[in-house]
Coordinates of C-alpha atoms and ligand atoms in Angstrom, one line a residue:
Chain A
M63 CA -64.1 -11.2 7.9
D64 CA -61.0 -11.2 9.3
Y65 CA -57.9 -11.0 7.4
L66 CA -55.4 -12.7 9.5
E67 CA -57.9 -16.0 10.3
Y68 CA -56.2 -18.5 7.8
L69 CA -52.6 -16.9 9.1
L70 CA -53.8 -17.8 12.6
D71 CA -55.7 -21.1 12.4
P72 CA -53.6 -23.7 14.3
E73 CA -54.9 -26.1 11.8
H74 CA -52.6 -24.4 9.0
W75 CA -49.7 -25.0 10.9
D76 CA -50.5 -28.4 11.7
L77 CA -48.1 -30.9 10.2
A78 CA -50.7 -33.5 10.2
V79 CA -52.3 -31.8 7.1
T80 CA -51.5 -31.5 3.7
G81 CA -51.1 -28.0 2.5
N82 CA -50.0 -26.9 5.8
I83 CA -47.9 -23.8 5.7
P84 CA -44.5 -24.9 7.3
S85 CA -44.3 -27.8 4.0
L86 CA -45.0 -24.9 1.8
V87 CA -42.2 -22.8 3.6
V88 CA -39.9 -25.6 2.9
D89 CA -40.7 -26.2 -0.8
H90 CA -40.4 -22.6 -0.9
L91 CA -37.1 -22.7 1.0
Y92 CA -36.1 -25.8 -1.6
Y93 CA -36.5 -24.0 -4.8
T94 CA -35.0 -20.8 -3.6
V95 CA -31.7 -22.4 -2.2
I96 CA -31.1 -24.6 -5.3
T97 CA -31.6 -21.5 -7.8
L98 CA -29.1 -19.4 -5.8
V99 CA -26.7 -21.9 -5.6
I100 CA -27.4 -22.7 -9.3
A101 CA -26.8 -19.1 -10.0
S102 CA -24.0 -18.6 -8.2
L103 CA -22.1 -21.3 -9.4
I104 CA -22.9 -19.6 -12.6
A105 CA -22.3 -15.8 -11.6
I106 CA -19.7 -15.5 -9.2
P107 CA -17.2 -17.7 -11.3
V108 CA -18.1 -15.5 -14.7
G109 CA -18.3 -12.0 -12.6
L110 CA -14.5 -13.0 -11.2
Y111 CA -13.3 -13.8 -15.0
I112 CA -14.4 -10.8 -16.1
G113 CA -13.8 -8.8 -13.1
H114 CA -9.8 -9.8 -12.9
T115 CA -9.6 -10.2 -17.0
G116 CA -11.5 -7.2 -18.1
R117 CA -12.8 -9.2 -21.3
F118 CA -15.9 -9.0 -21.9
S119 CA -16.8 -6.5 -19.5
F120 CA -19.8 -5.2 -21.8
V121 CA -21.7 -8.4 -20.5
A122 CA -21.4 -7.6 -16.6
I123 CA -22.6 -3.9 -17.3
N124 CA -25.8 -5.2 -19.8
A125 CA -26.5 -8.3 -17.4
G126 CA -28.4 -6.0 -15.2
N127 CA -30.7 -4.4 -17.1
A128 CA -31.1 -7.2 -19.2
G129 CA -32.5 -8.9 -16.0
R130 CA -34.5 -6.5 -14.6
S131 CA -36.7 -6.2 -18.0
L132 CA -37.1 -9.8 -18.1
P133 CA -41.0 -11.1 -17.0
T134 CA -40.4 -14.0 -15.0
L135 CA -43.6 -15.3 -15.4
G136 CA -43.8 -14.8 -19.2
L137 CA -40.8 -16.9 -18.8
I138 CA -41.8 -19.6 -17.1
I139 CA -44.6 -20.4 -19.2
L140 CA -42.6 -20.1 -22.1
L141 CA -40.1 -22.7 -20.7
V142 CA -43.5 -25.1 -20.0
T143 CA -44.2 -25.1 -23.2
V144 CA -40.9 -25.7 -24.8
I145 CA -40.2 -28.3 -22.1
G146 CA -43.3 -29.2 -20.4
F147 CA -43.9 -29.2 -16.6
G148 CA -42.4 -29.8 -13.4
L149 CA -39.6 -28.3 -11.7
L150 CA -36.4 -27.5 -14.1
P151 CA -38.6 -24.7 -16.4
V152 CA -39.1 -22.5 -12.5
I153 CA -35.2 -23.3 -11.7
I154 CA -34.1 -22.5 -14.9
A155 CA -36.7 -18.6 -14.9
L156 CA -35.9 -17.9 -11.4
V157 CA -31.8 -18.6 -12.5
I158 CA -31.8 -16.3 -15.1
L159 CA -33.2 -14.2 -12.9
A160 CA -30.7 -14.6 -10.0
I161 CA -27.7 -14.5 -12.2
P162 CA -27.7 -10.5 -13.1
P163 CA -27.6 -9.1 -9.8
I164 CA -24.4 -11.7 -8.5
L165 CA -22.9 -11.5 -12.0
T166 CA -22.8 -7.6 -12.1
S167 CA -22.2 -7.0 -8.1
T168 CA -19.1 -9.2 -8.6
Y169 CA -17.7 -7.8 -11.5
A170 CA -18.3 -4.6 -10.0
G171 CA -16.1 -5.8 -6.1
L172 CA -13.7 -6.7 -8.3
R173 CA -13.6 -3.5 -10.2
A174 CA -13.2 -1.8 -7.6
I175 CA -10.2 -3.0 -5.8
N176 CA -7.2 -0.9 -5.5
P177 CA -5.0 -1.8 -8.1
A178 CA -1.9 -1.2 -5.8
S179 CA -2.9 -3.9 -3.2
V180 CA -3.3 -7.0 -6.6
D181 CA 0.2 -5.1 -8.0
A182 CA 1.6 -5.2 -4.2
A183 CA 0.4 -9.3 -4.2
K184 CA 2.1 -10.0 -7.2
G185 CA 5.4 -8.2 -6.4
M186 CA 5.4 -10.1 -3.4
G187 CA 5.6 -13.2 -5.1
M188 CA 1.9 -14.6 -5.6
R189 CA 0.7 -16.4 -8.2
P190 CA -2.4 -15.8 -10.2
I191 CA -4.8 -18.0 -8.1
Q192 CA -3.3 -16.8 -5.1
I193 CA -3.9 -13.2 -5.7
L194 CA -7.5 -14.3 -6.9
F195 CA -8.8 -15.9 -3.4
R196 CA -6.1 -13.9 -1.2
V197 CA -6.4 -10.8 -2.3
E198 CA -9.2 -10.1 -4.9
I199 CA -12.1 -12.0 -3.2
P200 CA -11.6 -11.0 0.0
M201 CA -11.7 -7.3 -1.0
A202 CA -14.3 -7.9 -3.3
L203 CA -16.3 -9.9 -0.6
P204 CA -18.7 -7.1 0.5
L205 CA -19.9 -6.3 -3.1
I206 CA -20.3 -10.0 -4.0
L207 CA -22.3 -10.6 -0.9
S208 CA -24.4 -7.7 -1.3
G209 CA -25.4 -9.0 -4.7
L210 CA -26.3 -12.1 -3.4
R211 CA -28.6 -11.1 -0.9
S212 CA -30.2 -8.8 -3.4
A213 CA -30.8 -11.8 -5.2
T214 CA -31.8 -13.5 -2.7
L215 CA -34.7 -11.1 -2.0
Q216 CA -35.4 -11.5 -5.5
V217 CA -35.8 -15.1 -6.0
V218 CA -37.6 -15.7 -2.6
S219 CA -40.5 -13.4 -3.9
T220 CA -40.4 -14.4 -7.1
A221 CA -40.5 -18.3 -6.5
T222 CA -44.5 -17.8 -5.8
V223 CA -44.7 -18.3 -9.6
A224 CA -43.7 -21.9 -9.3
S225 CA -47.4 -22.3 -8.3
Y226 CA -48.6 -20.9 -11.2
V227 CA -47.6 -24.0 -13.3
G228 CA -48.7 -26.4 -10.7
L229 CA -45.6 -26.7 -7.9
G230 CA -45.6 -25.7 -4.1
G231 CA -44.2 -23.3 -2.2
L232 CA -46.0 -20.4 -0.5
G233 CA -47.1 -19.3 -4.1
R234 CA -50.1 -21.9 -3.3
L235 CA -51.7 -19.9 -0.6
L236 CA -51.6 -16.5 -3.5
V237 CA -53.1 -18.9 -6.0
D238 CA -55.4 -21.1 -4.6
G239 CA -56.4 -17.8 -2.5
L240 CA -57.0 -16.3 -5.5
A241 CA -59.2 -18.4 -6.8
L242 CA -61.0 -19.3 -4.2
N243 CA -61.7 -15.5 -3.5
Q244 CA -60.0 -16.4 0.3
Y245 CA -58.6 -13.4 0.9
D246 CA -57.3 -14.2 3.9
R247 CA -55.2 -16.9 2.5
V248 CA -53.6 -14.7 0.1
I249 CA -52.9 -12.5 2.7
A250 CA -51.4 -15.5 4.9
G251 CA -49.2 -15.8 1.7
A252 CA -48.0 -12.3 1.1
V253 CA -46.8 -12.2 5.1
V254 CA -44.9 -15.1 5.4
V255 CA -43.4 -14.5 2.3
A256 CA -42.4 -11.4 3.4
A257 CA -41.3 -12.7 6.9
L258 CA -39.2 -15.7 4.7
A259 CA -37.4 -12.7 3.3
I260 CA -36.7 -10.6 6.3
V261 CA -35.4 -13.9 7.9
L262 CA -33.1 -14.7 4.9
D263 CA -31.6 -11.2 5.1
L264 CA -31.0 -11.2 8.6
I265 CA -28.8 -14.4 8.1
A266 CA -27.2 -13.1 5.2
S267 CA -26.3 -9.8 6.8
S268 CA -24.9 -12.1 10.2
V269 CA -22.9 -14.3 7.7
Q270 CA -21.6 -11.2 5.9
R271 CA -20.4 -10.0 9.0
L272 CA -18.1 -13.2 10.1
V273 CA -16.7 -13.6 6.6
V274 CA -15.7 -9.8 5.9
S275 CA -12.7 -8.5 6.8
P276 CA -13.6 -5.2 9.1
G277 CA -10.7 -4.3 7.2
V278 CA -12.7 -3.7 4.1
S279 CA -16.5 -3.8 5.7
G280 CA -15.9 -0.4 7.7
R281 CA -16.2 -2.0 10.9
A282 CA -12.3 -1.2 11.6
L283 CA -13.1 2.2 11.5
T284 CA -15.7 2.6 13.6
R285 CA -14.8 -0.3 16.7
T286 CA -11.7 1.9 17.9
S287 CA -12.2 5.3 16.4
N288 CA -8.4 5.6 15.2
K289 CA -6.4 7.4 12.5
A290 CA -4.0 8.2 15.0
P291 CA -1.2 10.2 14.7
S292 CA 2.3 7.9 13.7
S293 CA 4.0 6.5 16.9
S294 CA 7.6 7.7 17.2
V295 CA 8.4 10.4 14.4
G296 CA 6.9 14.0 14.0
P297 CA 6.0 16.2 17.2
A298 CA 4.6 15.1 19.9
T299 CA 0.9 15.3 19.5
A300 CA -1.9 15.4 22.3
T301 CA -3.6 12.1 23.1
A302 CA -7.3 12.3 22.3
G303 CA -9.9 11.9 24.5
Chain B
M243 CA 25.4 -7.1 -7.1
I244 CA 22.5 -6.1 -9.2
T245 CA 23.7 -5.8 -12.7
F246 CA 22.3 -3.8 -15.7
D247 CA 23.5 -5.3 -19.1
K248 CA 22.6 -2.7 -21.4
V249 CA 18.7 -2.9 -20.7
S250 CA 16.0 -1.2 -22.7
K251 CA 12.4 -1.0 -22.4
T252 CA 9.9 -0.4 -25.0
F253 CA 6.3 -0.6 -23.9
P254 CA 3.7 -2.1 -26.3
D255 CA 2.3 1.4 -27.5
G256 CA 6.2 2.5 -28.2
T257 CA 7.1 4.0 -25.3
L258 CA 10.8 4.0 -25.1
A259 CA 10.6 4.1 -21.4
V260 CA 14.6 2.8 -20.3
E261 CA 17.0 3.1 -23.3
N262 CA 20.6 0.9 -22.6
L263 CA 21.1 1.0 -18.9
D264 CA 24.2 -0.2 -18.3
F265 CA 25.6 0.2 -14.5
E266 CA 25.6 -2.0 -11.4
L267 CA 24.1 -1.7 -8.0
P268 CA 27.2 -2.9 -5.5
T269 CA 25.6 -5.2 -2.7
G270 CA 24.9 -4.2 1.0
K271 CA 24.8 -0.7 -0.5
I272 CA 21.8 1.5 -0.9
T273 CA 21.5 2.7 -4.6
V274 CA 19.0 5.3 -5.7
F275 CA 17.7 6.2 -8.7
V276 CA 16.8 9.5 -8.8
G277 CA 15.1 12.0 -11.7
P278 CA 12.3 14.0 -12.8
S279 CA 8.8 12.2 -13.6
G280 CA 8.4 10.0 -16.4
C281 CA 12.4 9.2 -16.9
G282 CA 12.1 5.3 -16.3
K283 CA 12.9 4.9 -12.7
T284 CA 10.0 2.9 -11.7
T285 CA 10.3 0.8 -14.8
S286 CA 14.0 0.1 -14.3
L287 CA 13.3 -0.7 -10.7
R288 CA 10.4 -3.0 -11.5
M289 CA 12.7 -5.0 -14.2
I290 CA 14.8 -6.0 -11.4
N291 CA 12.0 -8.5 -10.1
R292 CA 10.3 -9.1 -13.2
M293 CA 7.1 -6.8 -13.0
I294 CA 8.5 -5.8 -16.0
E295 CA 10.1 -7.5 -18.5
P296 CA 12.8 -6.0 -20.6
T297 CA 13.0 -5.8 -24.2
G298 CA 16.6 -5.5 -24.9
G299 CA 19.2 -6.4 -22.8
R300 CA 20.0 -8.5 -19.3
I301 CA 19.5 -7.6 -15.4
L302 CA 21.5 -10.1 -13.3
I303 CA 21.5 -10.3 -10.1
D304 CA 24.4 -11.9 -8.4
G305 CA 25.5 -12.8 -11.9
K306 CA 22.1 -14.4 -12.5
D307 CA 19.6 -13.5 -15.0
V308 CA 16.3 -12.4 -13.8
M309 CA 14.8 -13.5 -16.8
S310 CA 15.9 -17.6 -16.3
Q311 CA 14.0 -17.7 -12.9
D312 CA 10.6 -18.4 -11.7
A313 CA 9.0 -15.3 -11.8
A314 CA 6.9 -15.7 -8.3
L315 CA 9.9 -17.3 -6.9
L316 CA 12.4 -14.5 -7.8
R317 CA 10.1 -11.9 -6.4
R318 CA 9.7 -13.9 -3.3
S319 CA 13.0 -13.9 -2.6
I320 CA 13.8 -9.8 -2.9
G321 CA 11.8 -7.7 -1.0
Y322 CA 9.5 -4.9 -2.5
V323 CA 8.1 -1.7 -1.0
I324 CA 5.4 0.1 -3.1
Q325 CA 4.3 3.8 -3.2
H326 CA 1.9 4.4 -1.0
A327 CA 2.7 0.8 0.6
G328 CA 0.0 -1.1 -0.9
L329 CA -0.8 -2.7 1.8
F330 CA -3.7 -5.2 1.9
P331 CA -7.2 -3.6 3.5
H332 CA -8.8 -7.0 4.5
R333 CA -5.7 -8.3 6.9
T334 CA -4.5 -6.7 9.8
V335 CA -0.8 -5.4 10.3
I336 CA 1.0 -8.5 11.5
E337 CA -1.0 -10.6 8.7
N338 CA 0.4 -8.4 5.8
V339 CA 4.0 -9.0 7.3
M340 CA 3.6 -12.2 7.0
T341 CA 2.1 -12.4 3.4
V342 CA 6.0 -14.0 1.8
P343 CA 6.6 -15.9 5.0
N344 CA 3.1 -17.3 4.5
L345 CA 3.8 -17.9 0.8
I346 CA 7.4 -20.0 1.4
G347 CA 5.9 -21.9 3.9
T348 CA 7.6 -20.9 6.9
D349 CA 6.0 -22.4 10.2
K350 CA 3.5 -19.9 11.6
K351 CA 4.4 -19.8 14.9
K352 CA 8.2 -19.0 14.0
S353 CA 7.3 -16.0 11.5
R354 CA 4.6 -14.5 13.4
A355 CA 7.7 -14.0 16.0
T356 CA 9.4 -12.8 13.3
A357 CA 7.2 -10.4 12.2
M358 CA 6.6 -8.6 15.9
E359 CA 9.9 -8.4 15.6
L360 CA 10.0 -6.5 12.9
L361 CA 7.1 -4.3 13.5
L362 CA 9.4 -3.1 17.1
R363 CA 12.4 -2.5 14.6
V364 CA 10.5 -0.5 11.7
G365 CA 9.2 1.8 14.8
L366 CA 5.8 0.3 15.7
T367 CA 4.5 -1.4 18.8
E368 CA 3.2 -4.7 19.2
S369 CA -0.4 -2.8 19.7
M370 CA -0.5 -2.0 15.8
A371 CA -0.2 -5.7 15.2
N372 CA -3.8 -6.5 15.2
K373 CA -5.0 -3.2 13.6
Y374 CA -6.1 -2.9 9.9
P375 CA -4.5 -0.6 7.6
V376 CA -7.4 2.0 7.6
Q377 CA -6.4 2.7 11.0
L378 CA -3.4 3.8 10.6
S379 CA -1.8 7.0 9.5
G380 CA 0.4 7.5 6.4
G381 CA 3.6 7.8 8.2
Q382 CA 2.6 3.9 10.0
E383 CA 1.6 2.5 7.0
Q384 CA 5.1 2.9 5.1
R385 CA 6.3 1.3 8.1
V386 CA 4.7 -1.6 7.9
G387 CA 5.2 -1.9 4.1
V388 CA 9.2 -1.6 5.0
A389 CA 8.2 -4.3 7.8
R390 CA 6.5 -6.5 5.0
A391 CA 9.3 -6.3 2.7
L392 CA 11.9 -7.3 4.9
A393 CA 9.8 -10.3 6.7
A394 CA 11.5 -13.2 4.6
D395 CA 15.0 -11.4 5.3
P396 CA 15.8 -11.3 1.8
P397 CA 18.9 -9.7 0.5
V398 CA 17.7 -7.5 -1.8
M399 CA 15.1 -4.8 -1.5
L400 CA 13.2 -2.3 -4.0
M401 CA 11.9 0.7 -2.9
D402 CA 9.6 2.9 -5.0
E403 CA 9.4 6.3 -3.1
P404 CA 8.4 4.4 0.4
F405 CA 8.2 8.1 1.6
S406 CA 6.7 10.1 -0.5
A407 CA 3.1 10.0 1.1
V408 CA 4.2 11.6 4.6
D409 CA 4.8 15.6 5.6
P410 CA 8.5 16.8 5.6
I411 CA 8.8 15.9 9.4
V412 CA 7.4 12.3 9.4
R413 CA 9.6 11.8 5.9
A414 CA 12.7 12.9 7.8
G415 CA 12.4 10.5 10.9
L416 CA 11.9 7.6 8.5
Q417 CA 14.8 8.4 6.3
T418 CA 17.5 8.4 9.4
E419 CA 15.2 5.5 10.7
F420 CA 16.0 3.6 7.5
L421 CA 19.3 4.3 7.3
R422 CA 19.9 3.0 11.6
L423 CA 18.0 0.1 9.9
Q424 CA 20.3 -0.6 7.0
G425 CA 23.3 -0.2 9.0
E426 CA 21.9 -3.2 11.1
L427 CA 20.8 -5.4 7.9
G428 CA 23.3 -4.1 5.1
K429 CA 20.7 -4.8 2.3
T430 CA 21.5 -4.7 -1.1
I431 CA 18.8 -1.7 -1.7
A432 CA 17.3 -0.1 -4.9
F433 CA 15.6 3.0 -4.3
V434 CA 13.6 5.4 -6.2
T435 CA 12.7 8.8 -5.5
H436 CA 12.4 12.2 -7.2
D437 CA 13.7 14.2 -4.2
I438 CA 17.5 14.7 -5.0
D439 CA 17.8 15.9 -1.0
E440 CA 16.6 12.4 -0.3
A441 CA 19.1 10.4 -2.8
I442 CA 22.4 12.6 -1.3
K443 CA 20.8 12.0 2.2
L444 CA 20.1 7.8 1.7
G445 CA 22.5 7.0 -1.4
D446 CA 25.6 5.4 -1.0
K447 CA 25.6 5.8 -4.9
V448 CA 23.1 7.6 -6.9
A449 CA 22.1 7.2 -10.6
V450 CA 20.4 10.4 -11.9
F451 CA 18.1 9.6 -14.8
R452 CA 17.3 11.7 -17.5
E453 CA 14.4 11.8 -20.1
G454 CA 13.8 8.7 -21.9
G455 CA 15.6 6.4 -19.6
H456 CA 19.1 7.7 -20.0
L457 CA 21.8 7.4 -17.2
A458 CA 22.8 10.9 -16.5
Q459 CA 25.5 10.5 -14.1
Y460 CA 25.9 7.6 -11.6
A461 CA 28.2 8.3 -8.9
S462 CA 28.7 8.9 -4.9
P463 CA 26.5 11.9 -3.5
Q464 CA 29.5 13.6 -2.9
E465 CA 30.3 13.6 -6.4
L466 CA 27.7 14.3 -8.1
L467 CA 27.8 18.0 -5.7
E468 CA 31.1 18.1 -6.6
N469 CA 31.5 17.5 -10.2
P470 CA 28.3 17.1 -12.0
A471 CA 29.0 15.3 -15.2
N472 CA 26.6 17.6 -17.1
D473 CA 24.8 20.9 -17.1
F474 CA 21.5 18.5 -16.7
V475 CA 23.2 16.8 -13.4
A476 CA 23.6 20.2 -12.2
D477 CA 20.4 22.3 -12.8
F478 CA 18.6 18.6 -11.1
V479 CA 21.2 18.5 -7.9
G480 CA 20.3 22.2 -7.7
R481 CA 21.6 26.1 -7.1
D482 CA 22.9 25.4 -3.1
R483 CA 24.9 22.1 -4.4
G484 CA 27.8 23.7 -3.3
F485 CA 26.7 24.4 0.1
R486 CA 25.3 20.9 0.4
S487 CA 28.6 19.1 -0.6
L488 CA 29.9 20.1 2.9
S489 CA 28.3 18.0 4.7
F490 CA 30.0 15.4 3.3
D491 CA 33.7 16.3 4.9
S492 CA 34.5 16.5 8.9
S493 CA 35.1 19.8 10.3
G494 CA 38.4 18.0 11.8
V495 CA 40.4 19.2 8.7
L496 CA 39.8 22.9 9.8
V497 CA 42.6 24.7 11.4
L498 CA 40.8 26.8 14.0
D499 CA 42.1 29.4 16.6
S500 CA 42.3 29.4 20.2
V501 CA 39.5 30.1 22.7
D502 CA 42.1 32.5 24.2
S503 CA 42.0 35.0 21.3
V504 CA 38.5 35.6 21.8
R505 CA 38.5 36.1 25.9
S506 CA 39.5 39.7 25.4
G507 CA 39.0 42.9 22.8
S508 CA 35.8 43.6 20.9
E509 CA 34.3 39.9 20.3
I510 CA 34.5 38.3 23.8
L511 CA 32.9 34.7 24.5
V512 CA 31.6 34.3 28.1
L513 CA 32.4 31.0 29.6
D514 CA 30.5 29.6 32.6
D515 CA 33.3 28.1 35.3
A516 CA 33.7 24.4 33.6
G517 CA 34.6 26.6 30.2
R518 CA 31.4 26.1 28.5
P519 CA 29.9 28.8 26.5
L520 CA 27.3 31.1 27.4
G521 CA 27.3 33.8 25.1
W522 CA 29.0 37.0 23.0
A523 CA 29.7 40.2 24.7
G524 CA 31.7 43.0 23.6
P525 CA 31.6 46.6 22.8
G526 CA 28.6 47.3 20.8
I527 CA 27.8 43.8 21.7
A528 CA 26.3 43.2 24.7
D529 CA 27.2 43.9 28.4
E530 CA 29.1 40.2 29.7
R531 CA 26.1 39.6 32.1
S532 CA 23.9 39.1 29.8
P533 CA 26.2 37.8 26.5
L534 CA 24.2 37.3 23.1
S535 CA 23.2 33.9 22.6
V536 CA 26.1 31.8 20.8
A537 CA 23.3 30.4 18.4
G538 CA 24.9 26.8 18.5
T539 CA 28.3 24.9 18.6
F540 CA 29.9 22.4 16.7
T541 CA 32.1 19.2 17.8
A542 CA 34.9 17.5 16.2
A543 CA 32.6 15.1 14.6
D544 CA 30.5 17.5 13.0
S545 CA 30.5 18.4 8.8
L546 CA 31.9 21.5 7.2
R547 CA 28.2 22.0 6.7
V548 CA 27.3 22.8 10.1
V549 CA 30.4 24.9 10.9
T550 CA 29.7 26.9 8.0
D551 CA 26.1 27.3 8.9
L552 CA 27.1 28.4 12.5
A553 CA 29.7 30.6 11.2
I554 CA 27.4 32.5 8.8
S555 CA 24.3 32.6 11.7
S556 CA 26.6 33.2 14.6
P557 CA 25.9 37.0 15.9
V558 CA 30.1 37.9 15.5
G559 CA 30.9 35.4 12.7
I560 CA 32.3 33.0 15.1
A561 CA 31.4 29.5 15.3
V562 CA 32.4 27.9 18.6
R563 CA 33.7 24.1 19.1
V564 CA 33.4 22.5 21.9
N565 CA 34.2 18.7 23.1
D566 CA 32.4 16.2 24.4
S567 CA 31.9 17.4 28.0
G568 CA 30.4 20.6 26.3
V569 CA 33.8 22.9 27.2
A570 CA 34.8 25.5 24.4
D571 CA 38.0 24.1 22.7
G572 CA 38.3 26.3 19.8
I573 CA 36.9 28.6 17.1
I574 CA 37.1 29.9 13.9
R575 CA 36.3 33.1 12.2
H576 CA 34.1 33.3 9.0
P577 CA 37.1 35.0 7.0
S578 CA 39.5 32.2 8.2
L579 CA 36.8 29.7 7.1
V580 CA 36.2 31.5 3.9
R581 CA 40.1 31.0 3.1
Q582 CA 39.7 27.3 4.3
L583 CA 37.3 26.4 2.1
D584 CA 38.7 28.2 -0.6
E585 CA 42.3 25.7 0.0
R586 CA 40.1 22.6 0.1
R587 CA 38.5 23.4 -3.2
R588 CA 41.7 24.4 -5.0
Q589 CA 43.2 21.0 -3.7
R590 CA 40.2 19.3 -5.4
A591 CA 40.3 20.7 -8.8
G592 CA 43.9 20.1 -8.4
T593 CA 43.6 16.2 -7.6
A594 CA 40.7 16.0 -10.2
S595 CA 42.3 17.1 -12.7
Ligands
ATP32 N1 2.6 0.4 -19.4 C1 2.9 1.3 -19.6 N2 2.4 1.0 -21.1 C2 3.5 2.2 -21.8 N3 4.1 3.3 -21.5 C3 4.2 3.2 -20.0 C4 4.1 2.3 -19.2 N4 4.4 2.6 -17.4 C5 5.1 3.7 -17.9 N5 5.4 3.8 -19.0 C6 6.0 5.5 -19.7 O1 7.3 4.7 -19.8 C7 8.2 6.1 -18.7 C8 9.2 6.0 -17.9 O2 7.9 5.5 -16.3 P1 8.3 5.8 -14.8 O3 7.0 4.6 -14.4 O4 9.2 4.5 -15.3 O5 8.7 6.5 -15.0 P2 8.9 7.1 -13.4 O6 10.8 7.9 -13.6 O7 9.1 6.3 -12.5 O8 8.2 8.4 -13.0 P3 7.5 8.6 -11.6 O9 8.2 9.6 -11.0 O10 6.9 9.6 -12.1 O11 6.8 8.0 -11.3 C9 6.9 7.2 -19.3 O12 6.8 7.9 -19.9 C10 5.8 6.4 -18.7 O13 4.3 6.8 -19.3
MG33 MG1 7.7 5.6 -10.7

């Protein structure tokens, strides 16, 4: 049997055929995006609040551990029995999965900021909200985004469970393949999920490059090798090659 | 003018950082807060822009109580240079400098031009403008910190150990440029340091703090060196304060001997054709064809400290004065200098009592 037969069969990429791979990818992306948007809307403000004020920091610290230990499939089944079938229990479970990495890294990003910069911002006459948006968030951005990236990877791979409760997405290939003993179908599902994860991460890393200041991402240091001797005072120093 | 009116600060944990501080910082002058670590200098400075709020008394800027003003607006009107610069790492040098103009809504183009001008003014180059703080040396960061505080042209500047993080040579350069800049700008400056030499060099007035936020003495640098109010100040100012106080008096007051008096005899000043000193010669010293180096000369503009140093370090105990064209026009011998300094001291003691 050819392991890649299902994946390479043009019929499975034909948009006219039901259950085609592109439509499964679209469903999968749909679940992923909704989950990440909702999780970010909850986790980033909470993380910012905790990081900014230092209050309830045990929440941010323990969220990471709690999140890792929750079995998502079990959670979905529990939610389905409580609120019934549909998109809602799946999204809730995935959001619960995505919150901890975003929350923890947002909190950590804010805590890692050099307090002298915040003090300077206050001393220059910025108001609290200006300090948050003009100083704290830009400086914490590398960590916030890395939390978002790891949440994205987790959600993309875990969104396959949606199919266990009758929804679409790439999990269909896995669930149906296993049920029908069609292992090339299972392999197709695994490969496409992995490819999707890689593509999303590449996109995220280019976005990160665009929005994070070179001054905090470390790029400013590699772009020009510069920790130059001070300009006009001090003894003349030989110019480095 | 900044007035401390019986100001006290007790922190919530009970630490009494400043007690009953009562003095005035003159407009357009540099007032230095100096004292050992933990004596309340930073606390006093930060109460001026409400970064810390007093628990007793009032601070007035030109008669207006700082506590009656909106904290953010007050801070925008006061330049603040933070220890270790405290630059924003995610912003370029020029963006850092434009922080306050952006907050008060100055036209972007105009504030960029001003910022660029300021960079040059503090001794940086235009090529620095688009660098990030991580790409700067410590001295350059301090300069950007000063430029950032000056950007909105505030009449009052607060500077907390702005030059402490750099090596002594860079620091000396920054101090000299700072004095030059202040000569042009004439800001009312409160400057914190724990380095008494920096205080003496920069201050028009020096406030010496002691533990518990008490003011041990508030005086001009010269007064501090010559008449320390108590043992604490005398000790803090240091052993060589007598020598250092000489830097405040011009050598113009000295009575010199003529150059002719050292053209023959046991010490001979060898001159070139124009009358510029070449070196010392004489029996047992050196031959006139290869005289010993004069080891420096002074002009009428130099201080007594320079003259004293020259007389001590000269191979023959004689300091040589030159005019603007470098021609020797007078000398002073060590014993004569000591006698004249002694007279000066006696006169001062007489006028002080
Ligand atoms: N937020 C605070 N809470 C409690 N005590 C404080 C606080 N800030 C400062 N202190 C205390 O107040 C005293 C004065 O502190 P301050 O920072 O003004 O000293 P300083 O003269 O600037 O010292 P240094 O030269 O070390 O900077 C110190 O004993 C310090 O421990
Ligand atoms: Mg201090």
